[in-house]
Short mmCIF file of C-alpha atoms in Angstrom, two decimals:
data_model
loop_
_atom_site.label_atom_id
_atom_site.label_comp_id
_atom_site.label_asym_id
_atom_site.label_seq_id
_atom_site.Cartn_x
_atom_site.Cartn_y
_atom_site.Cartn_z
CA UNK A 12 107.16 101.88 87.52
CA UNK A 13 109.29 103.59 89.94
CA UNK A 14 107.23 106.03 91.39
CA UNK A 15 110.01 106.83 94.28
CA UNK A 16 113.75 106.76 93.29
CA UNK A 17 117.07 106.78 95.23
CA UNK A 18 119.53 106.60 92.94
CA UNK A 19 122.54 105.96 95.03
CA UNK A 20 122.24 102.69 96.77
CA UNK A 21 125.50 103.91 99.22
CA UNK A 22 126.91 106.75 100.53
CA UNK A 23 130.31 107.17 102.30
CA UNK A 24 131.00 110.04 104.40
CA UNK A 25 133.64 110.94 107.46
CA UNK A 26 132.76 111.30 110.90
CA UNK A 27 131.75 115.04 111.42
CA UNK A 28 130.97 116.21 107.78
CA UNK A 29 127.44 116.64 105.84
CA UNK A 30 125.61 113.83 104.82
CA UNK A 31 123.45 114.62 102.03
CA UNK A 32 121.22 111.93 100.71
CA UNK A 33 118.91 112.52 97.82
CA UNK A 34 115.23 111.10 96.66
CA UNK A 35 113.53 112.00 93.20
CA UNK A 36 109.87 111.15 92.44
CA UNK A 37 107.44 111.54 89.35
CA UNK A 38 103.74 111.53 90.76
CA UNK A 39 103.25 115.24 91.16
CA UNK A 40 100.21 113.95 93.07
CA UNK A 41 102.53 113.34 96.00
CA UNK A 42 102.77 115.95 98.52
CA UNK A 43 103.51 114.84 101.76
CA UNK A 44 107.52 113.26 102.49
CA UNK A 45 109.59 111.25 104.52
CA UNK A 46 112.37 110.02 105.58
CA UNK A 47 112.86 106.67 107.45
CA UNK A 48 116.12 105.26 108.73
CA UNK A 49 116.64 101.43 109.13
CA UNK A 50 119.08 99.26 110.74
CA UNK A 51 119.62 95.61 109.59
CA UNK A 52 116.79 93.43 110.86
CA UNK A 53 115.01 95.83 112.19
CA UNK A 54 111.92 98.02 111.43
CA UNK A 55 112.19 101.69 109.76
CA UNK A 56 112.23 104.33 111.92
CA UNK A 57 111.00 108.34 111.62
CA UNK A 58 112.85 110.53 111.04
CA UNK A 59 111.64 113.90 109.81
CA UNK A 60 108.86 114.45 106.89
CA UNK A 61 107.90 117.75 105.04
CA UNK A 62 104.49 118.12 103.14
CA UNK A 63 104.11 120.34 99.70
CA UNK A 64 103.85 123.55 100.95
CA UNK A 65 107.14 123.84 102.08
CA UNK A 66 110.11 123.89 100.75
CA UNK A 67 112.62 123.40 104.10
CA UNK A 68 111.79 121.61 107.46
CA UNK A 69 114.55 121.32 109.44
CA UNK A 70 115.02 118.68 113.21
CA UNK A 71 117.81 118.61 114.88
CA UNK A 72 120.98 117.86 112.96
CA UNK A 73 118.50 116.49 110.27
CA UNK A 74 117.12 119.11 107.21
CA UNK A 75 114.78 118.24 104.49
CA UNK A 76 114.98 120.07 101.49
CA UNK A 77 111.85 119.86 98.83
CA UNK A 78 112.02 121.12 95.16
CA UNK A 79 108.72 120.65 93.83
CA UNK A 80 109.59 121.97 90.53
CA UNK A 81 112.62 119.08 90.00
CA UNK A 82 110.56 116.72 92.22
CA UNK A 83 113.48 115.99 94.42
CA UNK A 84 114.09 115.86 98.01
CA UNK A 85 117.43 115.78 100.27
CA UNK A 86 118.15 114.79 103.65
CA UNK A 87 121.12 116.44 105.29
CA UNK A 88 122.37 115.35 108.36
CA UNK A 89 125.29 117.78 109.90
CA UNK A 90 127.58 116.46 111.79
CA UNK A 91 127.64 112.87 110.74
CA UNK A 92 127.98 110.88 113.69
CA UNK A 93 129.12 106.95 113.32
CA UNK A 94 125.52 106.10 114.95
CA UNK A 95 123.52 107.73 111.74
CA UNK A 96 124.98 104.53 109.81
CA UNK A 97 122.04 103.11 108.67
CA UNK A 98 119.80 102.48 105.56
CA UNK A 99 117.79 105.86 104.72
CA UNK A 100 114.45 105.17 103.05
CA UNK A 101 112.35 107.93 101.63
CA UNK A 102 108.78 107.72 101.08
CA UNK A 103 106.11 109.96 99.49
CA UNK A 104 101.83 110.03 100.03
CA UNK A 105 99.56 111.66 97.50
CA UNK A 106 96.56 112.75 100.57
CA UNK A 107 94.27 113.09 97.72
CA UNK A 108 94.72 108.69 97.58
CA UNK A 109 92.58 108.99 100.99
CA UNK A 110 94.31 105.85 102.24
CA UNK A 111 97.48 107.60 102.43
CA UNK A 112 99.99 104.40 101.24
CA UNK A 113 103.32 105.47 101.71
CA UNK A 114 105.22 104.77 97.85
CA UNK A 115 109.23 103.93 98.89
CA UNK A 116 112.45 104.58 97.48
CA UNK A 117 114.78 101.72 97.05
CA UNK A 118 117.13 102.86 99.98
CA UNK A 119 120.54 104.30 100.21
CA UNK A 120 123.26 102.61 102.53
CA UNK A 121 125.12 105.53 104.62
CA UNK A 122 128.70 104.51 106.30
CA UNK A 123 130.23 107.14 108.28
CA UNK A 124 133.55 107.03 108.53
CA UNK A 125 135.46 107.63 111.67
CA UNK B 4 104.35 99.63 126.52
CA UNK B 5 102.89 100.30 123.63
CA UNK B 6 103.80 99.28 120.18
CA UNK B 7 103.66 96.96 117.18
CA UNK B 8 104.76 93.70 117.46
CA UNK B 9 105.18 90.64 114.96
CA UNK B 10 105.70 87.56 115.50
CA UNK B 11 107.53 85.68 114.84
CA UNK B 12 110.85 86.87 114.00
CA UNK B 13 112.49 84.40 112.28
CA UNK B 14 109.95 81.73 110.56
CA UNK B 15 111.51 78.81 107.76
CA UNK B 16 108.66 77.48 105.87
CA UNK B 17 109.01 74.14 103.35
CA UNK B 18 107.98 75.15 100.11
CA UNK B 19 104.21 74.54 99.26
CA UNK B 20 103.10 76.00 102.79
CA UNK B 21 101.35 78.23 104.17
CA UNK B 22 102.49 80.80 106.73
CA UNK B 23 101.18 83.43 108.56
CA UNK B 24 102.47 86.30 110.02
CA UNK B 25 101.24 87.66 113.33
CA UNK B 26 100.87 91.64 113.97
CA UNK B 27 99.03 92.89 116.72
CA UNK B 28 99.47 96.64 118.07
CA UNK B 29 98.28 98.55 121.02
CA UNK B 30 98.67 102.03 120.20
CA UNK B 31 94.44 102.36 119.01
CA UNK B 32 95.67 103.09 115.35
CA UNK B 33 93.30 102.71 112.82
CA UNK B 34 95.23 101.92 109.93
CA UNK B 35 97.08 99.18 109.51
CA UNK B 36 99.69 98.13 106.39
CA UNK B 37 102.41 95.23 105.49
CA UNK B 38 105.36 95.91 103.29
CA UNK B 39 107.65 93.70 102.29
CA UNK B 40 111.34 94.15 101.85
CA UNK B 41 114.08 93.16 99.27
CA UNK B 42 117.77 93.68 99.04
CA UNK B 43 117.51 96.77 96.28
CA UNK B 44 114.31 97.02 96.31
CA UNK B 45 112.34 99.24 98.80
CA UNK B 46 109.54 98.70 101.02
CA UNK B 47 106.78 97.59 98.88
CA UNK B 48 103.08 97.39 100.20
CA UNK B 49 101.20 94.14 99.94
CA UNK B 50 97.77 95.13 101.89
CA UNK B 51 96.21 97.64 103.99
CA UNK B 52 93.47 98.12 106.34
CA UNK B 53 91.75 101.47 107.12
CA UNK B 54 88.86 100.10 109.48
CA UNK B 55 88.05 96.96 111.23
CA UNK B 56 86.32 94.22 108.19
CA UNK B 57 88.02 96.39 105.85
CA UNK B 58 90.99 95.88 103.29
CA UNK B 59 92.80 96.82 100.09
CA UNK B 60 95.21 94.97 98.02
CA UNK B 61 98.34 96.90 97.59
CA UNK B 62 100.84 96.56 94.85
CA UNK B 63 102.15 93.22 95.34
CA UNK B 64 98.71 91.73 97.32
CA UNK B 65 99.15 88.30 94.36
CA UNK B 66 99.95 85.01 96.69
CA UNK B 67 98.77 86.45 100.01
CA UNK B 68 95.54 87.25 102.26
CA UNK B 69 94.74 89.32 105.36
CA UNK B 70 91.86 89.52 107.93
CA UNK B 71 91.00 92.83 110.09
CA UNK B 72 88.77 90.92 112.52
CA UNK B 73 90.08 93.43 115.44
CA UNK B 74 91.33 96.60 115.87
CA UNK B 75 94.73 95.40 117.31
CA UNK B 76 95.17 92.99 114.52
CA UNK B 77 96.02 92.44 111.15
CA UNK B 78 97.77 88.67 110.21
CA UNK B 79 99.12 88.04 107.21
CA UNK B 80 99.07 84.71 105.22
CA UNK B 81 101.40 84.12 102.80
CA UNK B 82 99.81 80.85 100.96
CA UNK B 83 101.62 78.60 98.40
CA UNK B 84 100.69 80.91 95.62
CA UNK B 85 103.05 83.26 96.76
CA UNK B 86 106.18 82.49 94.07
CA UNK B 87 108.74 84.12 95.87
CA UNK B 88 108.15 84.61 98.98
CA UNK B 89 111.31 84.16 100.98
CA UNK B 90 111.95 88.10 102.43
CA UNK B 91 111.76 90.55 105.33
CA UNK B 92 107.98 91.54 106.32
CA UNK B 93 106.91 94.42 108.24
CA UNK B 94 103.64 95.36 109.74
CA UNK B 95 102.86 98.94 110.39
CA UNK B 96 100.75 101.11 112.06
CA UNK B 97 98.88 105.00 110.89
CA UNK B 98 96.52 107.00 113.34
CA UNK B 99 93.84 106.64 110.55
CA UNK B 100 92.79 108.06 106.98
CA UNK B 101 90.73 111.13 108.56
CA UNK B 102 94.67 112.63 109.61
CA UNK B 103 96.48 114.06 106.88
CA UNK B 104 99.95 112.98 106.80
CA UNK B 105 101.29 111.33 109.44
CA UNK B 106 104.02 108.92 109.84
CA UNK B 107 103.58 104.77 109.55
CA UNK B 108 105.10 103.05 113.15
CA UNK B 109 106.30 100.28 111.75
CA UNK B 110 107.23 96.79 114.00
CA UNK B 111 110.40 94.89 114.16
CA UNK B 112 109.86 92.57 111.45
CA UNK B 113 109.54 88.55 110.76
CA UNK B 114 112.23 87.04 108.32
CA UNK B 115 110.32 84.29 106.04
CA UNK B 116 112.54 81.73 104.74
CA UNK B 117 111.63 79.26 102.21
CA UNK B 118 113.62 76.27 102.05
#
């Protein structure tokens, strides 16, 4: 069971332009997010995370977005530079778990386009 | 410098081995976790540790073993039992279960090969 889904497994989008990758989960017991980015042998990185009781937590060029009610996240990153090609994971934690185990998406491969 | 790191990299293993993986970290987490990643598939956790002499299977824990002997680290075997175990493993790191949220630091990774 799929607890953490990123339906698009690629994204292409030109140098410059929004990025908008999206994440859908079912456990409404999750309430704390992230987003990792990963290049090829390599470990995931942090990015930016938002917990439940927001809806918007923005870093830099990066912006989560959190609609609890459709239990979907999005990460937009604007401008797209050629260096944010990488795989973007997102993850969810339900606290209440007490160990707090991260539950991943599959991944979505962004190119950006020159 | 601190930080996670695995060793080794790149390991090829003859089918009907065992392996195991080497994490150790210096940044006095508490928590520690390995994942395991397939083309398509995600990171998906294999075990955990909270506390020293303490650990948890995680969803895919069938074919391999950890110890949490020290603080700084967390090996993982992956024995014969394991039916397919040829993928990319990484180790990670949490500040500990008494911190809500918080981010995982996760290491470069080791590449197991089964030939």
């Amino acid at each position: 069971d799929q607890q953490v889904k990123q339906n698009s497994p690629s994204l292409s989008v030109q140098e410059g332009r929004i990025s908008i990758l999206n994440c859908d989960y079912t456990n409404s017991m999750f309430d704390y997010f992230l987003w990792y980015k990963k290049y090829p042998a390599e470990g995931p990185t942090f990015l930016i995370s938002i917990s439940s009781i927001k809806d918007k937590n923005e870093d830099g060029r990066f912006t989560v977005f959190l609609n609890k009610s459709a239990k979907h996240l999005s990460l937009h990153i604007v401008p797209s530079q050629p260096g944010d090609s990488a795989v973007y994971f997102c993850a969810a934690s339900a606290s209440a778990r007490g160990a707090q185990k991260l539950v991943f998406g599959q991944g979505t491969r962004l190119t950006i386009n020159p | 410098d601190g930080g996670i790191t695995q060793s080794p990299k790149y390991l090829f293993r003859k089918e009907g081995q065992n392996v195991t993986l080497s994490c150790e970290q210096n940044l006095n987490h508490d928590a520690m976790y390995w994942y395991r990643q397939d083309p398509g598939q995600g990171l998906r956790l294999i075990y955990y540790s909270q506390i020293v002499n303490d650990f948890q299977k995680g969803d895919i824990a069938e074919g391999y073993s950890v110890s949490r002997e020290k603080k700084e680290s967390f090996p993982l075997t992956v024995t014969s039992a394991q039916k397919n175990p040829t993928a990319f493993y990484l180790c990670a790191t949490r500040i500990g279960p008494g911190v809500k949220g918080g981010e995982l630091f996760f290491g470069e990774g080791s590449r197991l090969t089964v030939l």
